[in-house]
Structures are given as structure tokens and as C-alpha cells.
CSV table of C-alpha atoms and ligand atoms in Angstrom, one decimal:
chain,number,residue,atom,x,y,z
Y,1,UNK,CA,29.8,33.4,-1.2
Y,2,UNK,CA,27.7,35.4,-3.1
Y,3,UNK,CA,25.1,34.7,-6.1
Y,4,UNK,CA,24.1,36.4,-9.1
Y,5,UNK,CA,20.3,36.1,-8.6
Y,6,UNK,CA,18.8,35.1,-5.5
Y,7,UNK,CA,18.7,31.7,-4.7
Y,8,UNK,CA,15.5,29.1,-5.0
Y,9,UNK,CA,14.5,28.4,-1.9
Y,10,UNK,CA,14.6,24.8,-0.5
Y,11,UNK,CA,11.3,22.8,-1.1
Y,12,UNK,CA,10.5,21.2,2.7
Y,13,UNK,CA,7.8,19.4,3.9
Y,14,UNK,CA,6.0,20.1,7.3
Y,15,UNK,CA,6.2,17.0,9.8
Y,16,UNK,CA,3.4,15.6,12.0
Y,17,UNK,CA,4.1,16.8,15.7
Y,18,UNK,CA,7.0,18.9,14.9
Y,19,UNK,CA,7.7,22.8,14.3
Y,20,UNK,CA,10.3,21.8,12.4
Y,21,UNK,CA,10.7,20.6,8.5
Y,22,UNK,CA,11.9,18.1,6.5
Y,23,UNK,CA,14.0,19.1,3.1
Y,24,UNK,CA,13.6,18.0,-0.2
Y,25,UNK,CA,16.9,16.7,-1.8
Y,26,UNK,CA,15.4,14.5,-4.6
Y,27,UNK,CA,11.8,12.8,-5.5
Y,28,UNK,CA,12.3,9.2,-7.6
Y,29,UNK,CA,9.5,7.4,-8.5
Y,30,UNK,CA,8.6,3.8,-9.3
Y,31,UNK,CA,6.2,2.5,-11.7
Y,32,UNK,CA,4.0,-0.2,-12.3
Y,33,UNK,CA,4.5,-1.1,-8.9
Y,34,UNK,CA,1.1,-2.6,-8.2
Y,35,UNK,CA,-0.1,-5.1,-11.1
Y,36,UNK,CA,-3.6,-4.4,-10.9
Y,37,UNK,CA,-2.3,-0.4,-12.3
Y,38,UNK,CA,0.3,-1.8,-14.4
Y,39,UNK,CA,-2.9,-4.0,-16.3
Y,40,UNK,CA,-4.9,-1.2,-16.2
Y,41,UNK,CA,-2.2,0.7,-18.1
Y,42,UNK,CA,-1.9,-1.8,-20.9
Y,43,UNK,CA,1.1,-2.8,-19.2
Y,44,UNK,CA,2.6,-5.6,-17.5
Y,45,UNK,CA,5.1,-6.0,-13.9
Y,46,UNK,CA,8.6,-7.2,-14.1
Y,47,UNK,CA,9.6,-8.3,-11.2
Y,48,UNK,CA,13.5,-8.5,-11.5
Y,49,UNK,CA,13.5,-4.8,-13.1
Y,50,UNK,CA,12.0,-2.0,-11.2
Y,51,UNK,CA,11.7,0.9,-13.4
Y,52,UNK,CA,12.2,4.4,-11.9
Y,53,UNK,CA,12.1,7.9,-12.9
Y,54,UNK,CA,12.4,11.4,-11.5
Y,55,UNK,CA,10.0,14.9,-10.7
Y,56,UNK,CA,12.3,18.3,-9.6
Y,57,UNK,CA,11.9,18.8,-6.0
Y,58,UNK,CA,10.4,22.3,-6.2
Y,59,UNK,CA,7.4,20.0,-8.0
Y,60,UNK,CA,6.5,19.4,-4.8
Y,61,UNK,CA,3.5,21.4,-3.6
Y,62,UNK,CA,3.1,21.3,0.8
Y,63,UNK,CA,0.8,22.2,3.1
Y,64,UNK,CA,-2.2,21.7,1.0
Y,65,UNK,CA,-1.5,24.5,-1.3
Y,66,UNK,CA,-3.8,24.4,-4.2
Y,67,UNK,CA,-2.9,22.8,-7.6
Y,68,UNK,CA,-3.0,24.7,-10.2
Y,69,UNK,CA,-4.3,22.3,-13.8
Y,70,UNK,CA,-1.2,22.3,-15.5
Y,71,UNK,CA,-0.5,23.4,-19.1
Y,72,UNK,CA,-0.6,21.4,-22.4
Y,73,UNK,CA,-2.8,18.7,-21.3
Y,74,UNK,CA,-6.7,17.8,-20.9
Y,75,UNK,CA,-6.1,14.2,-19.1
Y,76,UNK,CA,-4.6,15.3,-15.9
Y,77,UNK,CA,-4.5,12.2,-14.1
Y,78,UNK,CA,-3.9,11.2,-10.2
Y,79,UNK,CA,-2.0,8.4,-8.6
Y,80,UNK,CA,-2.2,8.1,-5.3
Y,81,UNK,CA,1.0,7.0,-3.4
Y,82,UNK,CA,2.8,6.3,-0.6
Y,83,UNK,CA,5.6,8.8,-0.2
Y,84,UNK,CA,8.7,7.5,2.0
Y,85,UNK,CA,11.6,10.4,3.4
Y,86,UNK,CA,15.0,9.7,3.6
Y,87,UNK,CA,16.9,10.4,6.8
Y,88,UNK,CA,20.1,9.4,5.2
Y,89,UNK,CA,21.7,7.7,2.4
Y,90,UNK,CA,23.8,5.5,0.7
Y,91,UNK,CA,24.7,3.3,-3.0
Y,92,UNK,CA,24.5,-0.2,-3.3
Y,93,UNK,CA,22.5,-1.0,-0.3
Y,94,UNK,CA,21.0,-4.3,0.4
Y,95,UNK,CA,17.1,-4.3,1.3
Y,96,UNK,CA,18.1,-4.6,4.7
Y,97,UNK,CA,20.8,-1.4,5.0
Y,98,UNK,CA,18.6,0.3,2.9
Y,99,UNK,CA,15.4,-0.4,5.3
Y,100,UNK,CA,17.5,1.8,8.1
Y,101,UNK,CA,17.4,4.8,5.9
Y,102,UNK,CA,14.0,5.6,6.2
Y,103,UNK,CA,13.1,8.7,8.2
Y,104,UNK,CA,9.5,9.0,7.9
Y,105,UNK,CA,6.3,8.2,5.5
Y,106,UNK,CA,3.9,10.4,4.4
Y,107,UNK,CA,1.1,10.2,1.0
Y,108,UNK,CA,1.2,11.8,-2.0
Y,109,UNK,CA,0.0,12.2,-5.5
Y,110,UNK,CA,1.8,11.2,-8.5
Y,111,UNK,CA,-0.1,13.7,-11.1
Y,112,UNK,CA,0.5,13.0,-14.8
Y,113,UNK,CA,-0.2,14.2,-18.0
Y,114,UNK,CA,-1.6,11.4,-19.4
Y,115,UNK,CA,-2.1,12.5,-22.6
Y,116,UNK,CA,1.6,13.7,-22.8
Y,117,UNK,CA,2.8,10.1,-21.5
Y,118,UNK,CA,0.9,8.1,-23.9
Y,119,UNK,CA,2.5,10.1,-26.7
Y,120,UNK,CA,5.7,9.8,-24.7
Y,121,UNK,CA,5.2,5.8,-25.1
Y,122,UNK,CA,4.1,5.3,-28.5
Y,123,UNK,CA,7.3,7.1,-29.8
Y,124,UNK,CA,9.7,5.9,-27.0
Y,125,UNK,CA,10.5,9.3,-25.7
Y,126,UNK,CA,11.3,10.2,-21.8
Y,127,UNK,CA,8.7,10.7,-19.6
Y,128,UNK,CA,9.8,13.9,-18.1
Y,129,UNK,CA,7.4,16.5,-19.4
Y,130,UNK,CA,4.2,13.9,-18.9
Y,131,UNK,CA,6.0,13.7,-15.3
Y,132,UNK,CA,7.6,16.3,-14.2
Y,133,UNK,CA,6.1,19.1,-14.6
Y,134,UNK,CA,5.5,21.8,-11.8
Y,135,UNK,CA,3.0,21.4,-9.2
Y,136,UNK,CA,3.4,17.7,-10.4
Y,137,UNK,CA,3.6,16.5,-6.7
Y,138,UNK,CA,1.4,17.1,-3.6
Y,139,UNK,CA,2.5,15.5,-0.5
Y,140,UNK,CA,1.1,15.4,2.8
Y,141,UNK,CA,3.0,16.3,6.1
Y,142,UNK,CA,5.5,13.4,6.7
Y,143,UNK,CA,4.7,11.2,9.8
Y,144,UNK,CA,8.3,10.3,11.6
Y,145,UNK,CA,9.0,6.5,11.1
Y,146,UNK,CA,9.4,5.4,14.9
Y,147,UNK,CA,5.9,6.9,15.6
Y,148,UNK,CA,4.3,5.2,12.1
Y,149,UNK,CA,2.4,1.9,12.4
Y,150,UNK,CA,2.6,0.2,9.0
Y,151,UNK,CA,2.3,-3.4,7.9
Y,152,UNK,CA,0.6,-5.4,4.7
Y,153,UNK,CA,-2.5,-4.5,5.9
Y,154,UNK,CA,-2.1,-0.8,6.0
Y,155,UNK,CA,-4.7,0.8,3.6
Y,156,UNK,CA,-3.6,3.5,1.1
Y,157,UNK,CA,-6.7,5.6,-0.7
Y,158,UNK,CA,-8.0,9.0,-2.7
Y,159,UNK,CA,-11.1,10.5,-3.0
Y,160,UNK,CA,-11.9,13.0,-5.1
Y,161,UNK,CA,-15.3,14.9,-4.8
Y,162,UNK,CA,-15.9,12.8,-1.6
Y,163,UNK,CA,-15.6,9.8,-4.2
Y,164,UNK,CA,-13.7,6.8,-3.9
Y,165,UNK,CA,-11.4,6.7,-6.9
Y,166,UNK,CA,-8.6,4.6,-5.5
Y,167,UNK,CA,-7.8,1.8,-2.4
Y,168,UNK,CA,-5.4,-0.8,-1.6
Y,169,UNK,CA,-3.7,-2.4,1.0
Y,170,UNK,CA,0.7,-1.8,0.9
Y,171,UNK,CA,0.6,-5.7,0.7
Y,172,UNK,CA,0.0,-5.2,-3.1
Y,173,UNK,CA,3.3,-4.1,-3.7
Y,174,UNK,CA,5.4,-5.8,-6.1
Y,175,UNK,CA,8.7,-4.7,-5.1
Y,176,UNK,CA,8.5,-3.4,-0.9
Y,177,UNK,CA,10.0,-0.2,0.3
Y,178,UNK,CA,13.7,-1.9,1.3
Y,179,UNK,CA,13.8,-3.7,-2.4
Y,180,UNK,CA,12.6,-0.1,-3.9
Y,181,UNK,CA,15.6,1.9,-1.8
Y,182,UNK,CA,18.5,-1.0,-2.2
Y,183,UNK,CA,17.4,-0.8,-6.4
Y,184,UNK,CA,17.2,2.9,-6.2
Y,185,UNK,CA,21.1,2.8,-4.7
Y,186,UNK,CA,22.2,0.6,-7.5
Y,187,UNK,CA,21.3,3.5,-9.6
Y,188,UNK,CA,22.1,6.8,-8.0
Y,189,UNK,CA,23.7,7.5,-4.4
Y,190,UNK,CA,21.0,8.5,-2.1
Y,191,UNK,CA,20.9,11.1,0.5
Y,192,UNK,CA,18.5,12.2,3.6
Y,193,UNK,CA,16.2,14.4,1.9
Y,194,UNK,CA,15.4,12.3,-0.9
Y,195,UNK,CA,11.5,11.5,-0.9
Y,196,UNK,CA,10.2,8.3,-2.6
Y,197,UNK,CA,7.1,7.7,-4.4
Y,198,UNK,CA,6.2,4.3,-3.9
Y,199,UNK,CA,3.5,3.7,-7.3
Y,200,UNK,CA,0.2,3.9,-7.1
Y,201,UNK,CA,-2.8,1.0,-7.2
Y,202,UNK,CA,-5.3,0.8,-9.6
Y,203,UNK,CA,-7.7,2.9,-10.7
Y,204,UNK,CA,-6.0,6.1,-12.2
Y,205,UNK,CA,-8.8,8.8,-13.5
Y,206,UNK,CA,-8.8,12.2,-14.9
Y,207,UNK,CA,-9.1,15.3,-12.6
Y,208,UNK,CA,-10.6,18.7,-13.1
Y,209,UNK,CA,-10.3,22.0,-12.1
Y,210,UNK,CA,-12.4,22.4,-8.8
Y,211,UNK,CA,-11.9,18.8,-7.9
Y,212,UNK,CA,-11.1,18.3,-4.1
Y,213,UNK,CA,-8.4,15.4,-3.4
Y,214,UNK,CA,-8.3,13.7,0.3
Y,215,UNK,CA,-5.5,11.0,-0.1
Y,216,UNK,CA,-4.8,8.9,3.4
Y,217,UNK,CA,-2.2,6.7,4.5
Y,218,UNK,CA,-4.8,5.6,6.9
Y,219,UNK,CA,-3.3,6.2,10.8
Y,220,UNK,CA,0.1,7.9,9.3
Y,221,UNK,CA,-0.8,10.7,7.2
Y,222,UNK,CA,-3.4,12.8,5.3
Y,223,UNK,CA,-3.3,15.2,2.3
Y,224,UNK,CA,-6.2,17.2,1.7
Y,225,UNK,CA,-6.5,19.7,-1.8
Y,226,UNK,CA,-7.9,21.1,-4.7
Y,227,UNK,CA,-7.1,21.8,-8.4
Y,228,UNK,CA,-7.3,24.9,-9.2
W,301,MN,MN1,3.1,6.9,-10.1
């Protein structure tokens, strides 16, 4: 086989421990998956419909590359979040198939364009361009599942600037990590490689260029930036 142009190269994620790394199939997203965000956002949680969406997995930026403030906005916002890898996959999964799946767990940011997503709401657009843009997704380096310690009281947060802009516990999800995967399967057939953002708590705010991130999945991972 041979290609016209050179091929893009496979987005990967280093992995706590390990020389070797983990490769990006796909990133889905959840939202309004902690209701203090989804108030915060004007917006309220339904429980018996998760709502999901997608970033291109060459958004992904690794190793603590710099960000670079992305065009056509002046609200770049963050959203901290837990990121779960998939080891393999599946469709139609129930929570408790779907809970074998997971490889690892590692934290990431969810940045958006808010401005461009507001506009997306009020005229009932897609969200890809307020989402997906490149550079859209910083994610730590993954932490393998059998050496992860993670329960309800496992604290997710970002600073920025030294600054605590965000906090929770992963209690404070409305819909869990099997109910997210099994819902996910329902919708598209998942495959190892397939990274899951897992929504972010409350307390969203702009970033600027200069601003230095540290997001923790306290005890698993750790992602440290800046926008540039
Ligand atoms: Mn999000």
C-alpha cells in the first residue's frame, strides 16, 4: 500500500510507568454531567438522556505541549475532566460489560469556545466548531487502571495561575463511567483507543494567553500547561 501524501500520524498519549504509548482512536464527550455546571450553564441535567458529542483525535495536545489561544474567539473557556482510555470495545454494553473496557484514566481539559457555543445554542446549530477545534484537548499521561485508586471520594481540580478555579469529588457525577460507556455503545461501536471525557464540575472561566493550567486527578494523574 502506498499513499498519495504522507500519512497523519497517530495522536498517542504517554502512560505513567511505561515507555510505551497509548493511541488515540476517538474522543467523545459528555455534557452537563455534574448539575452544579449544568446550572451554571443556564442549563438543566436529564438523567435518562446523556448527551454526548465529539473533538478529532489529533485535538489532543500530550505531553504538556503548549496551547496555543485558538482562533475566532475571545471566551476561551476550561473544563476540567476526567479522561477514561479504552482498552477495548464493544456496542450495546450494559454498565457492567462496559465497566471491563476501561484501560486506564487520566485528566484532561475540555476547552471551548464559549462564545462560539452560545451562538451555537441560541440558533440550534452543532457544537463542533465551539468544540472541536484543534488544540481543543490537553490530556495528561494516562495512569493504567489496575494501578488507579478511584472511588466517590476521589477529588478532581484545575488551577490556573496557582488559582483554584475548579474542585469536585467523582461522586458528583450524574451518570458514572460504566452508565457513560454502556450509553456511549448504544450510539457508536467502541474500540480500544477511544478516550472519554467524563464532563466537567462547576466553575468554568475564561483563559488567557500566558495562563498556566495544573489539572489533577489527585493520586492518578497530573497535567501541567500553558496557553500560548
Ligand atoms: Mn466538557
Amino acid at each position: 500500500m502506498t499513499y498519495t501524501i504522507v500519512p497523519p500520524a497517530l495522536p498517542s498519549l504517554p502512560i505513567i510507568g511505561s515507555d510505551q504509548r497509548f493511541p488515540i482512536r476517538r474522543v467523545f464527550c459528555i455534557g452537563r454531567n455534574y448539575a452544579e455546571h449544568a446550572r451554571e450553564m443556564g442549563a438543566s441535567v436529564d438523567k435518562s438522556a446523556p448527551m454526548f458529542f465529539c473533538k478529532p483525535a489529533d485535538a489532543v495536545v500530550s505531553d504538556g505541549a503548549d496551547v496555543p489561544y485558538p482562533s475566532a474567539t475571545t471566551d476561551l473557556h476550561h473544563e476540567v475532566e476526567m479522561v477514561v482510555a479504552l482498552g477495548s470495545g464493544g456496542h450495546d454494553l450494559t454498565p457492567e460489560q462496559a465497566a471491563t473496557l476501561v484501560w486506564g484514566y487520566g485528566v484532561g481539559l475540555d476547552l471551548t469556545r464559549r462564545d462560539l457555543q452560545a451562538q451555537a445554542k441560541a440558533k440550534g446549530h452543532p457544537w463542533d466548531v465551539a468544540k472541536a477545534f484543534d488544540h481543543s484537548a490537553p490530556v495528561s499521561a494516562l495512569r493504567p487502571a489496575a494501578e488507579a485508586t478511584l472511588d466517590a471520594n476521589s477529588v478532581l481540580q484545575l488551577s490556573v495561575n496557582g488559582e483554584l478555579r475548579q474542585r469536585t469529588t467523582l461522586g458528583e457525577m450524574v451518570h458514572g463511567v460504566p452508565q457513560i460507556i454502556a450509553a456511549l455503545s448504544t450510539l457508536f461501536e467502541l474500540k480500544g483507543g477511544d478516550l472519554i471525557f467524563t464532563g466537567t464540575p462547576a466553575g468554568v472561566a475564561a483563559l488567557q494567553r500566558g495562563d498556566r493550567f495544573h489539572a489533577e486527578l489527585i493520586g492518578v494523574a497530573e497535567l501541567d500547561g500553558q496557553i500560548v
